[in-house]
Structures are given as structure tokens and as C-alpha cells.
XYZ file of C-alpha atoms in Angstrom:
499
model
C -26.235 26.361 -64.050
C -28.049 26.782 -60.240
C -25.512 23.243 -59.753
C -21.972 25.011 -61.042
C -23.224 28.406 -58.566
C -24.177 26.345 -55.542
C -20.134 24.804 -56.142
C -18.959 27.714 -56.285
C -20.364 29.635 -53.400
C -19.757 26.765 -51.539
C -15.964 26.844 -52.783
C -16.159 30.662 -51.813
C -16.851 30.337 -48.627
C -14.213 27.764 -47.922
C -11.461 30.296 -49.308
C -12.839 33.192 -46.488
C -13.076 29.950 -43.600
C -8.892 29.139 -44.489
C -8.561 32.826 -45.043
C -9.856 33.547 -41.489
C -8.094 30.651 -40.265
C -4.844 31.643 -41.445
C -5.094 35.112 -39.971
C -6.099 33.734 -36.150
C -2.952 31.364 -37.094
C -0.470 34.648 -37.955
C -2.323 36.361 -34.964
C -1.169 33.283 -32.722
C 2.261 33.060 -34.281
C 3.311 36.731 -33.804
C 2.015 36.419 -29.822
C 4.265 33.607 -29.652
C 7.312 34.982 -31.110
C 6.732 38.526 -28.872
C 6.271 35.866 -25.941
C 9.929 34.339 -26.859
C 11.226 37.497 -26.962
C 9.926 39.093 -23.882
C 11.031 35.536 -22.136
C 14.873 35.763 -23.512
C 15.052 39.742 -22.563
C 13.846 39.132 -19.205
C 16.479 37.803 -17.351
C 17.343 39.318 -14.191
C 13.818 41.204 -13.778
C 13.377 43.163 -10.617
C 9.772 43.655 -10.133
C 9.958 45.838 -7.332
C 11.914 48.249 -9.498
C 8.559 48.344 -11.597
C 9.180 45.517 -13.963
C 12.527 46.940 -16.171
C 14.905 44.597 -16.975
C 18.708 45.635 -17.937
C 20.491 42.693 -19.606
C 23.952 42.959 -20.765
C 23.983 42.368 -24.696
C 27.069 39.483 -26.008
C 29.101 42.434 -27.261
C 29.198 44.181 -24.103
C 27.665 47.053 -25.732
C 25.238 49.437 -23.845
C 22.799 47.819 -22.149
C 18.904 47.917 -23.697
C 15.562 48.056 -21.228
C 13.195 44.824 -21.897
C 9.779 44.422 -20.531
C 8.072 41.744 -18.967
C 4.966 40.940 -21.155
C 4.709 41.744 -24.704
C 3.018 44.753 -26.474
C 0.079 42.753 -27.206
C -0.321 41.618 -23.669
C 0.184 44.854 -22.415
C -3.027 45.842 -23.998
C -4.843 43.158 -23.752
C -4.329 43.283 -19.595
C -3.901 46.681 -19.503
C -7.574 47.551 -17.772
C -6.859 44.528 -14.918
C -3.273 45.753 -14.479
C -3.246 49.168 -13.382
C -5.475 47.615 -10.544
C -3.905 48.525 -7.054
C -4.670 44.905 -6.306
C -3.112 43.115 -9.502
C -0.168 45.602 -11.358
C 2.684 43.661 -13.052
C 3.159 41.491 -10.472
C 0.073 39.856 -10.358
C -0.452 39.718 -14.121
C 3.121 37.771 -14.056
C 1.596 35.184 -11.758
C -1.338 35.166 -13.860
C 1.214 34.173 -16.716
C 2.283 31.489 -14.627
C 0.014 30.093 -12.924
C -2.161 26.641 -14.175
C -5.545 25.978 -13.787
C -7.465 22.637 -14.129
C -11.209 22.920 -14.217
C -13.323 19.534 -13.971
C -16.307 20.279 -15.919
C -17.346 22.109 -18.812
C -20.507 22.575 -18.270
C -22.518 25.110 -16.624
C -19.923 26.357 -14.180
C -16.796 25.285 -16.411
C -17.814 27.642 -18.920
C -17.975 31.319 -17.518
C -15.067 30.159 -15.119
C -12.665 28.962 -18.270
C -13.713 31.962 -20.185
C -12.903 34.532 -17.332
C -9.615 32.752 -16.411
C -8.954 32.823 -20.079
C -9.836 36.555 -20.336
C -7.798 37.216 -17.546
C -4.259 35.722 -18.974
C -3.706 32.045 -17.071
C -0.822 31.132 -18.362
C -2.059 27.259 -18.777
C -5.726 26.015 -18.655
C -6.496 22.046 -18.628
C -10.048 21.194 -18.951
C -11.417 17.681 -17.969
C -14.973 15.979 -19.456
C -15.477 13.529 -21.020
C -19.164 14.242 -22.197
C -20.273 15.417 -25.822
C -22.266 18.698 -25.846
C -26.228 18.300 -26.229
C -29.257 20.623 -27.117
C -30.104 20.740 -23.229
C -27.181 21.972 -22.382
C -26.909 25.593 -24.273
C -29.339 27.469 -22.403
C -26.528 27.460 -20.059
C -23.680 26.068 -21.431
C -22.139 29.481 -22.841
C -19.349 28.014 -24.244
C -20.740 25.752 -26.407
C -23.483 26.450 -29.284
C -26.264 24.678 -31.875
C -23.338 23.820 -34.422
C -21.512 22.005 -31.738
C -23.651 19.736 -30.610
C -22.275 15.875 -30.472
C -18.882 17.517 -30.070
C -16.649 16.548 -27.269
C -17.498 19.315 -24.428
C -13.557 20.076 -24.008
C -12.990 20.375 -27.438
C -15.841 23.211 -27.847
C -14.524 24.877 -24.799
C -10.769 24.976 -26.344
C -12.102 25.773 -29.890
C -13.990 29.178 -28.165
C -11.565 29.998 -25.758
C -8.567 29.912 -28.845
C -10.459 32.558 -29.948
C -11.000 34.685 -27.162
C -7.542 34.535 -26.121
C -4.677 32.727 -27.933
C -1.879 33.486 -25.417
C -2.635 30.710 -22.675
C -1.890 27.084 -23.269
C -4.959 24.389 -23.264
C -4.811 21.431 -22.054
C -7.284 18.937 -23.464
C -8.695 15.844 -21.110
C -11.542 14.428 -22.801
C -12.341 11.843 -20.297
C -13.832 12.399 -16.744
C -11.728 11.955 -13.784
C -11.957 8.791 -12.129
C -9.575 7.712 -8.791
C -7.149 5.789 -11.478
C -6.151 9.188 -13.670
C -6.924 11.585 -11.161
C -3.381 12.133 -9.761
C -1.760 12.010 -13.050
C -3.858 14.377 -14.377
C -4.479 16.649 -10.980
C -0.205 16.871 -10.786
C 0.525 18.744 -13.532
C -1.469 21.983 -12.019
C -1.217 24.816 -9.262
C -4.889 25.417 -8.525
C -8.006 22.761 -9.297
C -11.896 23.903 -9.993
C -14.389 21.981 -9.532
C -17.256 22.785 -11.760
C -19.121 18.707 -11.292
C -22.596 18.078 -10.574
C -22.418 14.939 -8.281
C -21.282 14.506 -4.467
C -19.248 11.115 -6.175
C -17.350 13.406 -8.285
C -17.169 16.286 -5.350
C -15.186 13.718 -3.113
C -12.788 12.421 -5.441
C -11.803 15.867 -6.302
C -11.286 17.155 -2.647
C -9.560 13.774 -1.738
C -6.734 14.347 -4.641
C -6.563 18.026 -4.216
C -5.363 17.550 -0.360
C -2.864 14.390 -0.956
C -1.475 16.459 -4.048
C -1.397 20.256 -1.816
C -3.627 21.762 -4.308
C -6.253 24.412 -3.305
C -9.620 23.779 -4.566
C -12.093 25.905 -5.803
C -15.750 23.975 -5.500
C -19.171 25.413 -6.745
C -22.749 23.693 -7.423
C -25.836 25.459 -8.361
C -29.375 23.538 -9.133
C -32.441 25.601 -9.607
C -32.196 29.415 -8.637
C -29.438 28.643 -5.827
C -25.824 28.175 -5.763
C -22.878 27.678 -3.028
C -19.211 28.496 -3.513
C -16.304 27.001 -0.996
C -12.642 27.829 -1.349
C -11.129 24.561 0.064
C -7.721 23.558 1.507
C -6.602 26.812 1.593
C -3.603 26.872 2.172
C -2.963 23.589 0.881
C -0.874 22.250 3.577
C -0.019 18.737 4.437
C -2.480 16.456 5.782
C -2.484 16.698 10.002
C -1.368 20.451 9.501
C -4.732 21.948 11.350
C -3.034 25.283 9.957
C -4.305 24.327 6.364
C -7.789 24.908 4.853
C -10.323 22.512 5.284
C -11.160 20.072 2.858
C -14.809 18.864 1.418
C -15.282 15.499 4.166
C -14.456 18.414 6.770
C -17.680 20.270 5.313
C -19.786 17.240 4.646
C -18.271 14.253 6.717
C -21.351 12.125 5.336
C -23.106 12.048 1.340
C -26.650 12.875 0.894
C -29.066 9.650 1.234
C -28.604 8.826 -2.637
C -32.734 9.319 -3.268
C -32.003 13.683 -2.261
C -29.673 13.777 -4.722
C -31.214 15.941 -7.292
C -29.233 16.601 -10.650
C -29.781 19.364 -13.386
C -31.755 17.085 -15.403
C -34.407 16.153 -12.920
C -34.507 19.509 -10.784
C -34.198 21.843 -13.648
C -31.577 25.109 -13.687
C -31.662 28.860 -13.949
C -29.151 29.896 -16.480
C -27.554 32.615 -15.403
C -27.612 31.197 -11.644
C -25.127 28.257 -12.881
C -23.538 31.386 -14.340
C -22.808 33.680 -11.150
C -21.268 30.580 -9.595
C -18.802 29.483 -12.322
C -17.886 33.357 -12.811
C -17.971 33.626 -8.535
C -15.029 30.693 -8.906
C -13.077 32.033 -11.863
C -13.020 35.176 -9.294
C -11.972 33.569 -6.191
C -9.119 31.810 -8.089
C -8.011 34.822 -9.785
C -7.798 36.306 -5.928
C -5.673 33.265 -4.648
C -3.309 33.620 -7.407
C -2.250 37.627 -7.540
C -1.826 36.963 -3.952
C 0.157 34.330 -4.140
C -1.577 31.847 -2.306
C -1.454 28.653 -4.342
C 1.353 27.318 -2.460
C 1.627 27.592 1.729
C 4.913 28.662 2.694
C 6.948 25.906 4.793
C 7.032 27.406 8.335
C 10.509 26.435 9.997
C 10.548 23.720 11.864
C 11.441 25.396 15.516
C 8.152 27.519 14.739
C 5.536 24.815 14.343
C 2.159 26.247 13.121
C -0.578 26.519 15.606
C -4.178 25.217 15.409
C -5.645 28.714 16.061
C -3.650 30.008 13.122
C -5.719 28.736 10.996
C -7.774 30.686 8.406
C -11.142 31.460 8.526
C -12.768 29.608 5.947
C -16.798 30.320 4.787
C -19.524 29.015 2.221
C -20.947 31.329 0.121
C -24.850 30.858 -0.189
C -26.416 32.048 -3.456
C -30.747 32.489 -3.889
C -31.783 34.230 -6.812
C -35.266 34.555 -5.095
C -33.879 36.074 -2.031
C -33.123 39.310 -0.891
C -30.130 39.916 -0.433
C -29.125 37.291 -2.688
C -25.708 36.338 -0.990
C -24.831 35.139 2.383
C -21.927 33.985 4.134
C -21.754 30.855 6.578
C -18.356 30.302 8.354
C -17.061 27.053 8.710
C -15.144 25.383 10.647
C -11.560 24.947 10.292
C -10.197 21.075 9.386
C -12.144 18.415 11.562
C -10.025 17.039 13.912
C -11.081 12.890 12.742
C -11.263 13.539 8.722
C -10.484 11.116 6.738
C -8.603 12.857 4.792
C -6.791 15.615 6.008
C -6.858 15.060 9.688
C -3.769 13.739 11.413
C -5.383 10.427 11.575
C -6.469 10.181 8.003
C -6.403 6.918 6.840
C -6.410 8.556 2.608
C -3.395 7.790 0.565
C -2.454 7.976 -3.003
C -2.536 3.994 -3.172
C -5.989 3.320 -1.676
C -7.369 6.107 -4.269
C -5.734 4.630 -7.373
C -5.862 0.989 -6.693
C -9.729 1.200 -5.948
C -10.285 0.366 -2.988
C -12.392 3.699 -2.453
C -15.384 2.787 -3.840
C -16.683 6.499 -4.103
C -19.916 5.030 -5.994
C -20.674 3.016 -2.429
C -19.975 5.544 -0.455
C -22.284 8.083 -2.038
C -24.712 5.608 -1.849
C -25.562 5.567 -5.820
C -25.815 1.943 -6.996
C -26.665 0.667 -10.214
C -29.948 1.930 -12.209
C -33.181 1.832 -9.545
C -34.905 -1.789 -9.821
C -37.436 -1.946 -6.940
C -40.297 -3.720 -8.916
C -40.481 -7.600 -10.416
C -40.975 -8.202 -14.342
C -44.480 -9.036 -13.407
C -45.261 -5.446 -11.931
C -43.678 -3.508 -14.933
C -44.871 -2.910 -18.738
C -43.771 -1.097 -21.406
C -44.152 2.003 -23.052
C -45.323 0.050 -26.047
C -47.784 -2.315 -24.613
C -49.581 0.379 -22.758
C -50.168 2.196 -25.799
C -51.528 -1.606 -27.401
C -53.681 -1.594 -24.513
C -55.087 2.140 -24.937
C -55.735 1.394 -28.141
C -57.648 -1.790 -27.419
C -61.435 -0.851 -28.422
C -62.231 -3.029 -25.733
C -59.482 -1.875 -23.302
C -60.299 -2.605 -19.636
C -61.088 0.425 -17.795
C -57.751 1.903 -15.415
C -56.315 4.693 -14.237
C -52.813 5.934 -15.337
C -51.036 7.592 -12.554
C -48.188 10.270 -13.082
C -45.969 11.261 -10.567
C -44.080 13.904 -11.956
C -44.090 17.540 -9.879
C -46.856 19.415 -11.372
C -44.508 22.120 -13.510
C -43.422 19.139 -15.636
C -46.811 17.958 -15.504
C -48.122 20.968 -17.412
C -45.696 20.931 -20.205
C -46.582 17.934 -21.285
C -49.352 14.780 -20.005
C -50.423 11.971 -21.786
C -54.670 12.222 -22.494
C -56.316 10.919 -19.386
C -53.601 10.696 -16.704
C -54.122 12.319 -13.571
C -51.294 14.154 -11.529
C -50.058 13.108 -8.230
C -46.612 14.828 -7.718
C -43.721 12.378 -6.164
C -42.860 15.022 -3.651
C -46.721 14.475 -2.387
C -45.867 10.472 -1.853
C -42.657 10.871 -0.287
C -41.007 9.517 3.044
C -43.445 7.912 5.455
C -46.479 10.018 4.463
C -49.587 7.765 3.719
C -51.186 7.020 0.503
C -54.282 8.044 1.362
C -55.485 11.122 2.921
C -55.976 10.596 6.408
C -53.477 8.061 6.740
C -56.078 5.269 7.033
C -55.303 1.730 5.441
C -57.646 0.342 3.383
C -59.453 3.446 2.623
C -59.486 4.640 -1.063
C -56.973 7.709 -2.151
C -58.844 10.850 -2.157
C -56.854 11.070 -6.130
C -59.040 7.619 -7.220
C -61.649 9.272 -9.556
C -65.479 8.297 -8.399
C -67.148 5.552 -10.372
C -63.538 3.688 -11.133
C -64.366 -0.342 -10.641
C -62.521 -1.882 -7.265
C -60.388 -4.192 -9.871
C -59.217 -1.348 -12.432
C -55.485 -1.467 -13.048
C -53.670 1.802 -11.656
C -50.633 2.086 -14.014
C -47.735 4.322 -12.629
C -45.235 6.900 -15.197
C -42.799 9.290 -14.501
C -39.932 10.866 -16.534
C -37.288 8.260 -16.428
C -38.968 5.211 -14.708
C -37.182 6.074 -11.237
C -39.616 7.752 -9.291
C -42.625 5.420 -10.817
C -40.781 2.565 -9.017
C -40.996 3.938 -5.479
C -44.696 5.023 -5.774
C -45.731 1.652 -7.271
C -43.853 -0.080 -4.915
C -45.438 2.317 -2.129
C -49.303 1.448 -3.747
C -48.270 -2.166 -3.218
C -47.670 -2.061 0.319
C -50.596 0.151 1.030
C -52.771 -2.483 -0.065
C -55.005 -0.775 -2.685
C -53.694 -4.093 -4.949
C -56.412 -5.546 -3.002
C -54.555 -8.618 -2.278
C -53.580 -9.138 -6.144
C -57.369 -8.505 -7.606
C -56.353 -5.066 -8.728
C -53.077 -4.916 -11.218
C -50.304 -2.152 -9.927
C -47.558 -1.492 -12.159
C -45.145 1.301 -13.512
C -44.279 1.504 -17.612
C -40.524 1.060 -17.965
C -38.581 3.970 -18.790
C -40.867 6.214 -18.199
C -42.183 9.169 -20.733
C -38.541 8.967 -22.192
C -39.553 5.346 -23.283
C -43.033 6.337 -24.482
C -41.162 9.280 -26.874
C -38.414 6.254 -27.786
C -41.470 3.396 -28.253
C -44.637 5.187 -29.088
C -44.603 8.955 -30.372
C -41.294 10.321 -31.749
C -42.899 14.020 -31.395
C -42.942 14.118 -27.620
C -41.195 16.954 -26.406
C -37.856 16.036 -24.904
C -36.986 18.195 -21.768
């Protein structure tokens, strides 16, 4: 009996899913229909005679008034509308306008959902990642019964819902030089919602040889910066267009600063106020018109000192005031890719000869040590467990705020950040002389084995211990455990917390 009324609550509640379904299907298929009809009756619309239409019927009869956007729209967009700034006008670029945002993560999220909100006529969405637990503290878009999904098809799937008038594009792959232009063409306006300087560059690189503004935001921690980028989008030598992202940061960050989410942690709602801070400035660009730079003639050549202003936005969520403003420069005179000497070009991108991996600086996986200096997770554990286990020291080099959440029994913090660059290992810089972190009593000989969250940063401080010459010439073992604490949960202890 509890078997037959499990079935059939079960088959209950897949009648009210296909129920539910049915009636966001009839909701989508009447918007579509009012959209076809608003479309054929608005031939011949004159906007600046506030956005009637006449249009002759086939019979010659009397002539019937048709407006723009459909009943449904009307009301939707109503409260953005009557806006000074927007009106009809604006919402009808809106309508028209197409929008591809590269990333749907943090910043993709509250920027699609906006854009969404707002009435872009056509939204493309690139990723090619599947959502994960980490990523819904800030990943608003996304949620627990999603996870292993592809990120792009979560974002659709939530924005369907919150407005079924645009059209989605789905990309589930990431952008790479070989797809980018097909992909990039298709749109008026590109976001750029990333979290790498590899995937920064490629982006600004196809958004200046395709004449698409850009829209590029980061945020790690509790700060944040916003650039509007080659705007206007004008053509490459043109020091009347907006600057591009090699004009901002001619060079990468050494690879070793480059901090992501996952190893620098993120605030939430900071990720938040830039993705929403983008949706805004591309909602701007587009009710004024500004996704495509008008062609001056050619007897009136633009001037240099015509160009616009352009500025970074700096975000702190510990500051006060929170926002500032740095102007920039306008485009650099030798970029490489939107100077009149640029040496970019839609072959080099697509047949690979940019190597944007080299240029960032970001090689393969970090291998600094030999075999001989490494262990792993598994074998230190063996050798804890040893009831006549040598005495040693286990060093970890986390920052103390991961350090607290979670420590294997005995280990003893020394934070990266304390060991980094050309400071000395020991305290007053002298070589030779013991590490004021070397607990008293601890034999001359005893093995000093180095963890950290991935195995990364346990590399450069072993390596580091080496050269300092507390290996006393080989009589004392230095080593790091391969993969770090990620290893130990994968190897040793299935309970440690995964962060």
C-alpha cells in the first residue's frame, strides 16, 4: 500500500511539472504571436511622432493605428520606459540589440539576468564549465539542483523564466582564438564576465578586429574594476576610437600574481555589483545608440583629440567611498592591436600563432621539485602512522585564514605570503642559521615536509628551503606531498572539508 502511494504522488507531481510546463509554453507562444503581430503592423513607424504607426490595410479601407511593442511588453517595460533617458526609442533598441556575455559565472549572472530583465532582444552566453557547489554562494543564477549541469544551460533555463521574450543563444564551450570570431560576429555588444588575463586578451583582441565595444569587469576578494573598452568601436589606427585592453595593460601579470577565485577567495555580492555595474553600462551604450561609430566622411577625417574620455572604475567594499574613477588614456599610440601599427589580424588569431597561454606567462601545471623531493598524500599518512615514525616537522604554507578552517594535527603555519620574493628564510636573513618557525628540541636531521592547498605553493617554499641550505647538504630530507590537502582529502580522509 505505502509502494502504490509513493507511485502515485510521484505520478502527481509529474502531472503539475507538465502542467506548469505547458502554461510557461502558452505564456511563450502568445508573446510570440503578439510579437508577429506588432512586427507586421509596424511598417512605416515614425518614432519621433511618438511611436504610432498608420498602415494602409489590402482593401484600402480606413487606415488602423499599430503599436510598436506588444501589450505584454508594454507592461513588462513600462517602469524603464517612461524614463526621460530610455522612452520607446530606447526600449526599441533594447529589442534589437544582441548581447554576448563570456562567462556565467559570478559576473555573467546578475549581468544576463538584468539584460534579460531589461528586454535584449538576443542574449548568447559562452562557458563551457558545469556548475559546482563552490560556485552558488555567488553564482545567482544557478542553484543546489543544478549542480553538474552545463553553466549556460542553467543560465538559459532561469532566464526563460524570468523573461521569455528575448532569444538565447547557447555556447557551451569557452572561447578559444579558433571559434572566437565565429562566435563574437553574430553580436552588437560583447561582455566579458572571465576570470583570467589569457581569456581578458583574447576577448579585447576579437572585439577590436570585429568593431565590437566591450564591456570588461573582474572582481576577487572585496574589490572589483569595470572598463568600457573600444568605445566607439572604430577601426584599428582610428585614435578617435576607444581604447582597447593591451592599451590598459600593454604587459600580463608575472603568472605567480595571478590570483583566481579559488585560491584568493570572493565576496558574493562584490562579484555581484560588478556583473550588475556591466549589465548597466551596456544598457547605457545601447539606448544611446552607441554600439556602432558613425563613419565620419572622408574630407572630415577624425582627429586624435576627439577622442573620448575613457576611465576604470575602482570598486573596495572596505573603503569609503567605495567607488573611484581613474581616467585612462586614450588608444596607445604602438598597441598591438589597435594602433596604426598593429601587427593583430583575424589570421594570426585563428591559425594560432598567438599563443595567449605564452604570453600570459601560464605554462603547464607548476613542477619545480624532482620525484626524489616529493611524496604523497598517502605515504605521509603510512609514515604518521608508523609507531616508530622518525621524528619531523610538517610545514604548511597556506595564509593563516585557510589555516584556521582546517590543519592537519601537528603542522605548524608559515603563510606563503611570509616566504615570498627575495625575503630570507630565516629571520634575520642570515644563512645557515635555524628559522625562528623550527620548534626547540627538533633533531638537526628531522625531515621538514612541505603542504599547501593544491601542491603549487608547497613547490616554491620547498624549493626555497633547498637553496637556503637548512637540507644540510642532503642529511636533512626536504620535500612537499603532491597535490597538496586536495590529495590528502582524495588519498587519505574523504571527510576533509573541501573549500
Amino acid at each position: 500500500m505505502d509502494s502504490a502511494t509513493a507511485s502515485a504522488e510521484s505520478l502527481r507531481k509529474q502531472v503539475s511539472a507538465i502542467e506548469d510546463e505547458l502554461k510557461q509554453l502558452r505564456a511563450q507562444l502568445a508573446s510570440v504571436e503578439a510579437q508577429d503581430a506588432a512586427v507586421k503592423g509596424i511598417a512605416g513607424l515614425d518614432l519621433s511622432a511618438g511611436g504610432l504607426v498608420t498602415v494602409k490595410k489590402t482593401d484600402d479601407s480606413e487606415s488602423e493605428r499599430k503599436w510598436p511593442l506588444s501589450e505584454e511588453e508594454y507592461r513588462r517595460y513600462g517602469r524603464q520606459m517612461i524614463m526621460p533617458s530610455v522612452g520607446i526609442q530606447g526600449q526599441l533598441r533594447l529589442k534589437e540589440a544582441s548581447i554576448l556575455i563570456v562567462g556565467a559565472g559570478g559576473l555573467g549572472c546578475p549581468a544576463a539576468a538584468y539584460l534579460a530583465g531589461a528586454g535584449v532582444g538576443t542574449i548568447g552566453i559562452v562557458d563551457g564549465d558545469e556548475v559546482e557547489t563552490s560556485n552558488l554562494h555567488r553564482q545567482i543564477l544557478h542553484s543546489t539542483a543544478k549542480v553538474g549541469m552545463k553553466k549556460v544551460e542553467s543560465a538559459i533555463e532561469y532566464l526563460k523564466h524570468l523573461n521569455p521574450n528575448p532569444t538565447y543563444m547557447s555556447h557551451s564551450e569557452h572561447l578559444t582564438p579558433q571559434n572566437s570570431s565565429s562566435i563574437v560576429s553574430k553580436y552588437d555588444l560583447i561582455l566579458d564576465c572571465t576570470d583570467h588575463p589569457t581569456s581578458r586578451y583574447l576577448i579585447s583582441d576579437i572585439s577590436i578586429l570585429l568593431s565590437k565595444p566591450l564591456i570588461s569587469a573582474s572582481a576577487l576578494r572585496t574589490d572589483g574594476q569595470l572598463i568600457v573598452l573600444n568605445s566607439p568601436p572604430l577601426p584599428a589606427g582610428n585614435a578617435a576610437g576607444g581604447p582597447c585592453y593591451r592599451c590598459v595593460f600593454p604587459k600580463p601579470p608575472p603568472a605567480e600574481s595571478v590570483v583566481s577565485c579559488g585560491d584568493g577567495g570572493v565576496l558574493g555580492p562584490v562579484v555581484g555589483v560588478m556583473g550588475v555595474l556591466q549589465a548597466l553600462e551596456a544598457i547605457k551604450l545601447i539606448v544611446a545608440g552607441k554600439l556602432k561609430a558613425p563613419a565620419p566622411p572622408e574630407s572630415e577625417p577624425v582627429q586624435s583629440d576627439t577622442a573620448p574620455a575613457a576611465t576604470m572604475l575602482l570598486f573596495s567594499a572596505n573603503s569609503s567611498p567605495p567607488f573611484r574613477s581613474v581616467r585612462l588614456r586614450s588608444r596607445r599610440p604602438k598597441c598591438f592591436a589597435c594602433s596604426s601599427e598593429a601587427g593583430l589580424s583575424l589570421e594570426s588569431l585563428t591559425s594560432g600563432s598567438l599563443d595567449y597561454v605564452l604570453f600570459c606567462g601560464v605554462t603547464s601545471p607548476i613542477n619545480l621539485l624532482s620525484p626524489e623531493e616529493r611524496i604523497e598524500a598517502r605515504q605521509y599518512y603510512d609514515l604518521i602512522r608508523d609507531s616508530k615514525k622518525k621524528e619531523h616537522l610538517l610545514l604548511d604554507v597556506r595564509e593563516k585564514v585557510q589555516f584556521d578552517i582546517c590543519a592537519l594535527p601537528g603542522s605548524i603555519n608559515v603563510p606563503f605570503s611570509t616566504l615570498q620574493g627575495n625575503r630570507p628564510i630565516t629571520s634575520a636573513g642570515i644563512e645557515g642559521e635555524k628559522p625562528a618557525w623550527i620548534p626547540e628540541g627538533l633533531p638537526d636531521d628531522a625531515p621538514i615536509y612541505v603542504v599547501c592547498r593544491l601542491g603549487n605553493d608547497s613547490q616554491v617554499v620547498t624549493r626555497k628551503l633547498l637553496e637556503s641550505g637548512l637540507g644540510r647538504g642532503g642529511e636533512r630530507y626536504i620535500g612537499d606531498i603532491r597535490g597538496g590537502l586536495k590529495a590528502w582529502r582524495e588519498q587519505v580522509d574523504g571527510s576533509w572539508p573541501e573549500y
